[in-house]
Coordinates of C-alpha atoms and ligand atoms in Angstrom, one line a residue:
M1 CA 5.5 -29.5 -49.4
A2 CA 4.9 -27.3 -52.3
T3 CA 4.9 -23.5 -51.7
Q4 CA 1.5 -21.8 -52.0
P5 CA 2.2 -18.1 -52.5
S6 CA -1.6 -17.5 -52.4
S7 CA -1.8 -18.5 -48.7
L8 CA -0.7 -15.1 -47.4
A9 CA -2.9 -13.2 -49.8
S10 CA -6.0 -15.1 -48.9
T11 CA -5.3 -14.9 -45.2
L12 CA -4.9 -11.2 -45.4
E13 CA -8.0 -10.9 -47.5
R14 CA -10.1 -12.8 -44.9
I15 CA -8.7 -10.5 -42.2
R16 CA -9.4 -7.3 -44.1
A17 CA -12.9 -8.4 -45.0
R18 CA -13.5 -9.5 -41.4
T19 CA -14.6 -12.9 -42.6
A20 CA -11.7 -14.5 -40.8
R21 CA -12.8 -16.7 -37.9
V22 CA -10.6 -16.1 -34.9
G23 CA -10.0 -18.6 -32.1
V24 CA -8.6 -17.7 -28.7
I25 CA -7.2 -20.5 -26.6
G26 CA -7.3 -19.8 -22.8
L27 CA -10.0 -17.5 -21.6
G28 CA -8.5 -15.9 -18.5
Y29 CA -7.4 -12.4 -17.7
V30 CA -5.6 -12.1 -21.1
G31 CA -7.7 -14.3 -23.4
L32 CA -11.2 -13.1 -22.5
P33 CA -10.6 -9.3 -23.0
L34 CA -8.8 -10.2 -26.3
A35 CA -11.6 -12.3 -27.5
V36 CA -14.1 -9.5 -26.8
E37 CA -11.9 -7.0 -28.7
F38 CA -11.7 -9.3 -31.7
A39 CA -15.5 -9.6 -31.6
H40 CA -15.8 -5.7 -31.4
A41 CA -13.6 -5.5 -34.5
G42 CA -16.2 -7.6 -36.4
F43 CA -14.5 -11.0 -36.4
D44 CA -16.4 -14.2 -35.7
V45 CA -14.7 -15.3 -32.5
T46 CA -14.6 -18.7 -30.7
G47 CA -13.0 -19.0 -27.3
F48 CA -11.5 -22.3 -26.3
D49 CA -10.9 -23.3 -22.7
V50 CA -10.3 -26.6 -21.0
D51 CA -12.3 -25.2 -18.0
T52 CA -15.9 -26.0 -19.2
S53 CA -17.3 -23.7 -16.5
K54 CA -15.7 -20.7 -18.2
A55 CA -17.2 -21.6 -21.6
E56 CA -20.6 -22.0 -19.9
Q57 CA -20.4 -18.6 -18.3
I58 CA -19.4 -16.9 -21.5
N59 CA -22.1 -18.6 -23.5
G60 CA -24.6 -17.4 -20.8
G61 CA -23.3 -13.8 -21.2
R62 CA -21.6 -13.8 -17.7
S63 CA -18.2 -12.2 -17.2
Y64 CA -15.8 -13.5 -14.5
I65 CA -13.0 -11.0 -15.4
P66 CA -13.5 -7.5 -13.8
D67 CA -12.0 -5.7 -16.8
V68 CA -14.7 -7.2 -19.1
A69 CA -18.0 -5.6 -18.6
E70 CA -20.8 -8.1 -18.5
R71 CA -23.1 -5.9 -20.7
D72 CA -20.3 -5.9 -23.3
L73 CA -19.7 -9.6 -23.2
A74 CA -23.4 -10.4 -23.3
E75 CA -23.8 -8.2 -26.3
C76 CA -21.0 -10.0 -28.2
V77 CA -22.6 -13.4 -27.4
R78 CA -26.1 -12.2 -28.3
S79 CA -25.0 -10.8 -31.6
G80 CA -23.5 -14.2 -32.4
K81 CA -20.0 -12.7 -32.7
L82 CA -18.6 -14.6 -29.6
R83 CA -19.0 -18.2 -28.3
A84 CA -16.9 -20.4 -26.2
T85 CA -16.2 -24.2 -26.1
A86 CA -14.0 -26.8 -24.6
D87 CA -14.1 -28.8 -27.9
M88 CA -10.7 -28.3 -29.4
S89 CA -11.6 -30.0 -32.6
A90 CA -13.3 -26.8 -33.7
L91 CA -9.8 -25.2 -34.0
A92 CA -9.8 -26.8 -37.5
T93 CA -12.2 -24.2 -38.8
M94 CA -10.3 -21.2 -37.5
D95 CA -8.4 -18.8 -39.7
A96 CA -6.4 -17.3 -36.9
I97 CA -5.6 -18.7 -33.4
D98 CA -4.3 -16.8 -30.4
I99 CA -2.8 -18.9 -27.6
C100 CA -3.3 -17.2 -24.1
V101 CA -2.6 -20.0 -21.7
P102 CA -0.7 -19.8 -18.4
T103 CA 3.1 -19.9 -18.3
P104 CA 3.9 -20.5 -14.6
L105 CA 7.2 -21.5 -12.9
R106 CA 8.0 -25.0 -11.6
K107 CA 8.9 -25.2 -7.9
T108 CA 12.6 -25.0 -9.0
K109 CA 11.8 -21.6 -10.7
D110 CA 12.3 -23.1 -14.1
P111 CA 9.7 -22.3 -16.9
D112 CA 6.7 -24.6 -17.0
L113 CA 5.7 -24.7 -20.7
S114 CA 3.3 -27.7 -20.2
Y115 CA 0.1 -25.5 -20.9
V116 CA 1.6 -24.0 -24.0
V117 CA 2.7 -27.5 -25.2
K118 CA -0.8 -28.8 -24.7
A119 CA -2.4 -25.9 -26.5
V120 CA 0.0 -26.2 -29.4
E121 CA -0.6 -30.0 -29.7
A122 CA -4.3 -29.2 -30.1
V123 CA -3.5 -26.6 -32.8
A124 CA -1.1 -29.0 -34.5
A125 CA -3.7 -31.7 -34.6
T126 CA -5.9 -29.7 -36.9
L127 CA -3.4 -27.2 -38.5
T128 CA -4.5 -26.2 -42.0
R129 CA -2.9 -24.2 -44.8
G130 CA -3.3 -20.5 -44.5
Q131 CA -3.9 -20.5 -40.7
L132 CA -2.3 -17.8 -38.5
I133 CA -1.1 -19.0 -35.1
I134 CA 0.0 -16.4 -32.5
L135 CA 1.5 -17.1 -29.1
E136 CA 0.6 -14.4 -26.6
S137 CA 1.6 -16.2 -23.3
T138 CA 4.7 -14.6 -21.8
T139 CA 7.7 -16.8 -22.3
Y140 CA 11.5 -16.9 -22.8
P141 CA 13.1 -15.9 -26.1
G142 CA 13.2 -18.8 -28.4
T143 CA 9.9 -20.5 -27.4
T144 CA 8.1 -19.7 -30.6
D145 CA 10.8 -20.8 -33.0
E146 CA 12.4 -23.6 -30.9
V147 CA 9.4 -25.2 -29.3
V148 CA 6.2 -24.2 -31.1
Q149 CA 7.4 -24.0 -34.7
P150 CA 8.8 -27.6 -34.8
M151 CA 5.6 -29.0 -33.2
L152 CA 3.5 -27.3 -35.9
E153 CA 5.7 -28.2 -38.8
A154 CA 5.9 -31.9 -37.8
K155 CA 3.2 -32.8 -40.2
G156 CA 4.8 -31.2 -43.2
L157 CA 3.4 -27.7 -43.4
E158 CA 6.1 -25.0 -43.5
A159 CA 5.9 -21.9 -41.2
D160 CA 5.8 -18.5 -43.0
V161 CA 4.9 -20.3 -46.2
D162 CA 2.0 -22.7 -45.7
F163 CA 0.9 -21.3 -42.3
F164 CA 1.9 -18.2 -40.3
L165 CA 3.4 -18.1 -36.9
A166 CA 4.1 -15.1 -34.7
F167 CA 4.6 -14.1 -31.1
S168 CA 2.8 -11.1 -29.7
P169 CA 3.1 -10.4 -26.0
E170 CA 0.1 -9.4 -24.0
R171 CA 0.8 -6.2 -22.0
V172 CA -2.6 -5.8 -20.3
D173 CA -2.6 -4.4 -16.8
P174 CA -5.7 -5.7 -15.0
G175 CA -7.6 -2.9 -13.2
N176 CA -5.9 -0.1 -15.1
Q177 CA -8.6 2.5 -15.9
Q178 CA -6.6 4.2 -18.6
F179 CA -4.9 1.5 -20.6
N180 CA -6.6 -1.7 -21.9
T181 CA -6.3 -4.3 -24.5
K182 CA -7.5 -1.9 -27.2
N183 CA -5.3 1.1 -26.6
I184 CA -2.0 -0.6 -25.4
P185 CA 0.3 -0.8 -28.5
K186 CA 0.7 -4.4 -29.6
I187 CA 4.2 -5.8 -30.4
V188 CA 4.2 -8.3 -33.2
G189 CA 7.1 -10.5 -34.4
G190 CA 6.7 -13.3 -36.8
V191 CA 9.0 -16.3 -37.7
G192 CA 9.3 -14.6 -41.1
P193 CA 8.0 -11.5 -42.9
A194 CA 4.8 -13.1 -44.1
S195 CA 3.9 -14.1 -40.5
T196 CA 4.7 -10.7 -39.1
E197 CA 2.5 -9.2 -41.9
A198 CA -0.4 -11.5 -41.2
A199 CA -0.3 -11.0 -37.4
A200 CA 0.0 -7.3 -37.8
A201 CA -3.0 -7.2 -40.1
L202 CA -5.1 -9.1 -37.5
Y203 CA -4.1 -6.8 -34.6
G204 CA -4.2 -3.8 -36.9
A205 CA -7.9 -4.5 -37.4
T206 CA -8.5 -4.9 -33.7
V207 CA -6.3 -2.6 -31.5
E208 CA -5.2 1.0 -32.0
H209 CA -1.5 0.7 -32.6
V210 CA 0.7 -2.2 -33.8
V211 CA 4.5 -2.3 -33.5
P212 CA 6.1 -4.9 -35.8
V213 CA 9.5 -6.1 -34.8
S214 CA 12.0 -8.2 -36.7
S215 CA 11.6 -11.6 -35.1
T216 CA 9.6 -13.7 -32.5
R217 CA 12.7 -13.6 -30.2
V218 CA 12.7 -9.8 -30.2
A219 CA 8.9 -9.8 -29.4
E220 CA 9.4 -12.4 -26.6
M221 CA 12.4 -10.4 -25.2
V222 CA 10.4 -7.1 -25.3
K223 CA 7.9 -8.4 -22.8
L224 CA 10.6 -9.8 -20.5
L225 CA 12.5 -6.5 -20.6
E226 CA 9.4 -4.6 -19.6
N227 CA 8.6 -6.9 -16.6
T228 CA 12.2 -7.3 -15.5
F229 CA 12.5 -3.5 -15.5
R230 CA 9.5 -3.3 -13.1
A231 CA 10.8 -6.2 -10.9
V232 CA 14.3 -4.6 -10.6
N233 CA 13.1 -1.1 -10.0
I234 CA 10.6 -2.3 -7.4
G235 CA 13.5 -4.3 -5.8
L236 CA 15.6 -1.0 -5.8
V237 CA 12.8 1.0 -4.1
N238 CA 12.1 -1.8 -1.6
E239 CA 15.8 -1.8 -0.6
V240 CA 15.6 2.0 -0.4
A241 CA 12.6 1.6 1.9
L242 CA 14.5 -0.8 4.2
M243 CA 17.5 1.6 4.1
C244 CA 15.3 4.7 5.0
H245 CA 13.7 2.7 7.8
T246 CA 17.1 2.3 9.5
M247 CA 17.9 6.0 8.9
D248 CA 14.5 7.2 10.1
I249 CA 13.6 8.9 6.8
D250 CA 10.1 8.7 5.3
V251 CA 10.7 6.9 2.0
W252 CA 7.2 8.0 0.7
E253 CA 8.1 11.6 1.1
V254 CA 11.4 11.0 -0.7
I255 CA 9.7 9.4 -3.7
D256 CA 7.1 12.1 -3.9
A257 CA 9.7 14.8 -4.0
A258 CA 12.0 12.9 -6.4
K259 CA 9.3 12.4 -8.9
T260 CA 9.0 16.2 -9.3
K261 CA 12.1 15.9 -11.5
P262 CA 10.7 16.1 -15.0
F263 CA 13.2 13.8 -16.6
G264 CA 15.4 10.8 -15.8
F265 CA 13.3 9.6 -12.8
M266 CA 10.3 7.3 -12.8
P267 CA 8.5 6.6 -9.5
F268 CA 8.2 3.0 -8.2
Y269 CA 6.8 2.3 -4.8
P270 CA 7.7 0.0 -2.0
G271 CA 5.2 -2.6 -0.8
P272 CA 4.7 -5.9 0.9
G273 CA 6.2 -7.8 -2.0
L274 CA 5.6 -8.7 -5.6
G275 CA 2.4 -10.3 -6.7
G276 CA 0.4 -11.4 -9.7
H277 CA 1.1 -13.7 -12.6
C278 CA 3.7 -11.5 -14.3
I279 CA 6.3 -9.5 -12.2
P280 CA 7.3 -12.2 -9.8
I281 CA 7.5 -14.9 -12.5
D282 CA 8.5 -13.5 -15.9
P283 CA 12.1 -12.4 -14.9
Y284 CA 12.9 -16.1 -14.0
Y285 CA 11.9 -17.1 -17.6
L286 CA 14.6 -14.7 -18.7
S287 CA 17.3 -15.7 -16.2
W288 CA 16.6 -19.5 -17.0
K289 CA 17.1 -18.9 -20.7
A290 CA 20.2 -16.7 -20.2
R291 CA 21.7 -19.4 -18.0
Q292 CA 21.5 -21.8 -21.0
T293 CA 23.9 -19.5 -22.7
G294 CA 26.2 -19.3 -19.7
F295 CA 25.0 -15.8 -18.6
E296 CA 24.0 -15.0 -15.0
C297 CA 21.4 -12.3 -14.6
R298 CA 22.6 -10.7 -11.4
F299 CA 20.0 -7.8 -11.2
I300 CA 17.1 -10.3 -11.5
E301 CA 18.4 -12.6 -8.8
L302 CA 19.2 -9.7 -6.4
A303 CA 15.8 -8.0 -7.0
G304 CA 14.1 -11.3 -6.4
Q305 CA 15.9 -11.7 -3.0
I306 CA 14.9 -8.2 -1.9
N307 CA 11.3 -8.4 -3.1
S308 CA 10.7 -11.8 -1.6
S309 CA 12.1 -10.6 1.8
M310 CA 9.4 -7.8 2.0
P311 CA 6.6 -9.8 3.7
H312 CA 9.0 -10.6 6.5
F313 CA 9.8 -6.9 6.9
V314 CA 6.1 -6.3 7.1
V315 CA 5.8 -8.8 9.9
D316 CA 8.7 -7.2 11.7
R317 CA 6.8 -3.9 11.5
V318 CA 3.7 -5.6 13.0
A319 CA 5.9 -6.9 15.8
E320 CA 7.3 -3.4 16.4
A321 CA 3.8 -1.8 16.3
L322 CA 2.4 -4.4 18.8
N323 CA 5.6 -4.0 20.9
S324 CA 4.7 -0.3 21.2
Q325 CA 1.6 -1.4 23.1
R326 CA 3.4 -4.1 25.1
K327 CA 1.9 -6.9 23.0
S328 CA 3.4 -9.7 21.1
I329 CA 2.3 -11.2 17.7
N330 CA 1.7 -14.4 19.5
G331 CA -1.9 -14.3 20.7
S332 CA -2.7 -11.0 19.0
R333 CA -5.7 -10.6 16.7
V334 CA -4.3 -9.2 13.4
H335 CA -6.7 -8.0 10.7
V336 CA -5.3 -7.9 7.1
I337 CA -6.8 -5.2 4.9
G338 CA -6.7 -6.2 1.2
V339 CA -5.5 -9.6 0.1
A340 CA -5.6 -9.5 -3.7
Y341 CA -2.2 -8.9 -5.2
K342 CA -2.9 -5.3 -6.2
R343 CA -5.5 -2.5 -5.9
D344 CA -9.0 -3.0 -7.3
V345 CA -8.5 -6.6 -8.7
N346 CA -9.7 -10.0 -7.5
D347 CA -6.5 -11.8 -8.5
M348 CA -4.8 -13.7 -5.6
R349 CA -2.0 -15.2 -7.7
E350 CA 1.3 -14.8 -5.9
S351 CA -0.3 -12.2 -3.6
P352 CA 2.3 -11.1 -1.0
A353 CA -0.6 -10.7 1.5
L354 CA -0.7 -14.5 1.7
D355 CA 3.0 -14.6 2.6
V356 CA 2.4 -11.9 5.3
M357 CA -0.5 -14.0 6.6
E358 CA 1.5 -17.2 6.7
A359 CA 4.4 -15.5 8.5
L360 CA 2.0 -13.9 11.0
S361 CA 0.3 -17.2 11.6
K362 CA 3.6 -19.0 12.2
R363 CA 4.3 -16.4 14.9
G364 CA 1.0 -17.1 16.6
A365 CA -1.3 -14.3 15.4
Q366 CA -5.1 -14.9 15.0
L367 CA -6.0 -13.7 11.6
S368 CA -9.0 -12.1 9.9
Y369 CA -9.3 -10.1 6.7
S370 CA -11.3 -7.6 4.6
D371 CA -11.3 -7.6 0.8
P372 CA -14.4 -6.8 -1.2
Y373 CA -12.9 -8.6 -4.2
V374 CA -12.0 -11.8 -2.4
P375 CA -15.1 -13.1 -0.4
E376 CA -13.2 -16.1 1.0
L377 CA -9.8 -17.7 0.9
M378 CA -8.1 -20.8 2.3
H379 CA -5.5 -20.1 4.9
G380 CA -3.6 -22.8 6.8
G381 CA -6.2 -25.4 5.8
H382 CA -9.1 -23.2 7.0
L383 CA -11.6 -21.2 5.1
L384 CA -11.5 -17.6 6.1
R385 CA -14.4 -15.2 5.0
S386 CA -13.9 -11.5 4.3
I387 CA -15.3 -9.2 7.0
D388 CA -16.6 -5.8 6.0
L389 CA -14.0 -3.3 7.2
P390 CA -16.4 -1.3 9.5
D391 CA -17.4 -4.5 11.3
A392 CA -13.7 -5.5 11.6
V393 CA -12.9 -2.2 13.2
K394 CA -15.7 -2.6 15.6
A395 CA -14.3 -6.0 16.7
R396 CA -11.2 -4.0 17.8
P397 CA -8.3 -6.0 16.5
D398 CA -4.9 -5.6 18.2
C399 CA -3.4 -4.5 14.9
A400 CA -4.5 -4.0 11.3
V401 CA -2.1 -4.4 8.3
I402 CA -3.0 -2.6 5.0
C403 CA -1.6 -5.0 2.3
T404 CA -3.7 -3.8 -0.6
D405 CA -5.2 -0.4 -0.8
H406 CA -8.4 -1.0 -2.8
R407 CA -10.1 2.3 -3.6
A408 CA -13.3 1.0 -1.9
F409 CA -11.8 1.1 1.6
D410 CA -12.7 3.9 4.0
Y411 CA -10.0 4.1 6.5
A412 CA -11.5 6.9 8.6
P413 CA -13.1 4.6 11.3
L414 CA -9.9 2.6 11.6
V415 CA -7.7 5.6 12.2
D416 CA -10.2 7.7 14.2
G417 CA -10.9 4.7 16.4
G418 CA -7.2 4.5 17.3
T419 CA -6.6 1.0 15.9
L420 CA -2.9 0.2 15.6
V421 CA -2.1 0.1 11.8
V422 CA 0.8 -1.0 9.7
D423 CA 0.4 0.6 6.4
T424 CA 2.5 -1.0 3.6
R425 CA 1.0 1.1 0.8
N426 CA 1.0 4.7 2.2
A427 CA -2.8 4.5 2.0
L428 CA -2.9 6.8 5.1
K429 CA -0.6 9.3 3.5
D430 CA -2.3 12.4 5.0
R431 CA -2.8 10.9 8.5
K432 CA -0.3 11.2 11.2
A433 CA -0.7 9.3 14.5
P434 CA 1.5 7.3 16.9
T435 CA -0.7 4.3 16.1
I436 CA 0.2 4.3 12.4
F437 CA 3.3 2.5 11.3
R438 CA 4.4 3.0 7.7
L439 CA 6.6 0.6 5.7
Ligands
LIG501 N1 -2.8 -11.6 -16.1 C1 -2.1 -10.7 -16.6 O1 -2.1 -9.6 -16.1 C2 -1.2 -10.9 -17.7 C3 -0.7 -9.8 -18.4 C4 0.2 -10.0 -19.5 C5 0.5 -11.3 -19.9 N2 0.0 -12.4 -19.2 C6 0.4 -13.7 -19.7 O2 -0.7 -14.2 -20.4 C7 -0.8 -15.6 -20.2 C8 -2.1 -16.0 -19.7 O3 -2.3 -15.4 -18.4 P1 -3.7 -15.2 -17.7 O4 -3.5 -14.3 -16.6 O5 -4.7 -14.9 -18.7 O6 -4.0 -16.7 -17.2 P2 -5.4 -17.3 -16.6 O7 -5.0 -18.4 -15.7 O8 -6.2 -16.2 -16.1 O9 -6.1 -17.9 -17.9 C9 -5.5 -19.0 -18.6 C10 -6.7 -19.8 -19.1 O10 -6.2 -20.8 -20.0 C11 -6.9 -22.0 -19.7 N3 -6.1 -23.2 -20.2 C12 -5.0 -23.8 -19.7 N4 -4.5 -24.7 -20.5 C13 -5.3 -24.8 -21.5 C14 -5.4 -25.5 -22.7 N5 -4.5 -26.5 -23.0 N6 -6.4 -25.3 -23.7 C15 -7.3 -24.4 -23.4 N7 -7.3 -23.6 -22.3 C16 -6.4 -23.7 -21.4 C17 -7.2 -22.0 -18.3 O11 -8.3 -22.8 -17.9 C18 -7.4 -20.5 -18.0 O12 -8.8 -20.2 -18.1 C19 0.4 -16.0 -19.3 O13 1.5 -16.4 -20.0 C20 0.7 -14.7 -18.5 O14 2.0 -14.6 -18.1 C21 -0.8 -12.2 -18.1

């Protein structure tokens, strides 16, 4: 295939002039905020999702992602800057395409790239000269150049010459009031310098700060380092919590005091276990890839063991709390407060509250829950509905377990009414009572 040096220049020109049409594949927690940000930057944006209900909601101006304000989304759609479709053939008309599909684990904890492969197949089917393709899904180092690039080059176009290919990890933190898609610096690594330049130009027009790196593998590794750093430090602090419990030391007070050190310490907090689509999963992408090169990631495995043991520790604390009132888990009514994986989000993926609930059920507890973000959930084959916390307190459960400390909760009636509470988040920090059991 003949080299066309004008490809980069014309791609850059369309980006600078905002005439580039931008496609976003996968309109979930990552893709939808990104699509809205591209529209804000002045691009003509089309979102692609196999879930037709998402495309319908977007086209109707309705947001299903808490971090995307409905007013904002509706305005982008009304002004004609944003639309969504399940018809992948429209990818042919895009100048730039961002892939934001899921990257889960298989049951064996191996990477499941099937969503990425499907999305790349759709891109490859209509790949045209000058297109910029960016993978945003979190994945192991080598995915872009070993898996995506050969699929796209199969029909004869050459990456970094005829089309541009980059990896740019999404670092969004759902529910974070301070940092969002726009103001979190964007790491960009292309398969070659032209690809890095094109991708950096697209994000440079859209977000506040772009950080180019030398390759797709560095960009892929940056994301895994960030999330492995969190998983390992949470593992450490969870182990310290278990240790403090045996020594009768308040781990929360220890962390609060330690974090007064102005350098060399960063606070992480214990909890009922890891949740969400990133921290419990991403480190295994890294350990899987490292194993291919004969390297065992010991920190990742150890942190994984400690973090996944936390729901059982919570259940032990519930047993201890009930025991203090001569009760057993078996037959007790246990009310779970907060079931989303973290504060102020509606995301249930990998939520440790589900593991706590399952373990409590296995030991014979009768369960109910409160979560303003999760109106209902399936548990043990039954549909449970969220109960408003004040009503739940009035029903006098034998024990309540705070798994997720949403800001909307008012704990006063719970504590003042003398309900037995196991607090896994230090939500009752300033309250002391013999009925409160902390992690
Ligand atoms: N959620 C987060 O906080 C977060 C943060 C940073 C990075 N990430 C990473 O970003 C990626 C996406 O995560 P998410 O949380 O947005 O996932 P999500 O499940 O919320 O959204 C993914 C969307 O992709 C769609 N989809 C799946 N296959 C498709 C296909 N072949 N074509 C078109 N659409 C398809 C799904 O229907 C869904 O709407 C993952 O790799 C994740 O690890 C997530």
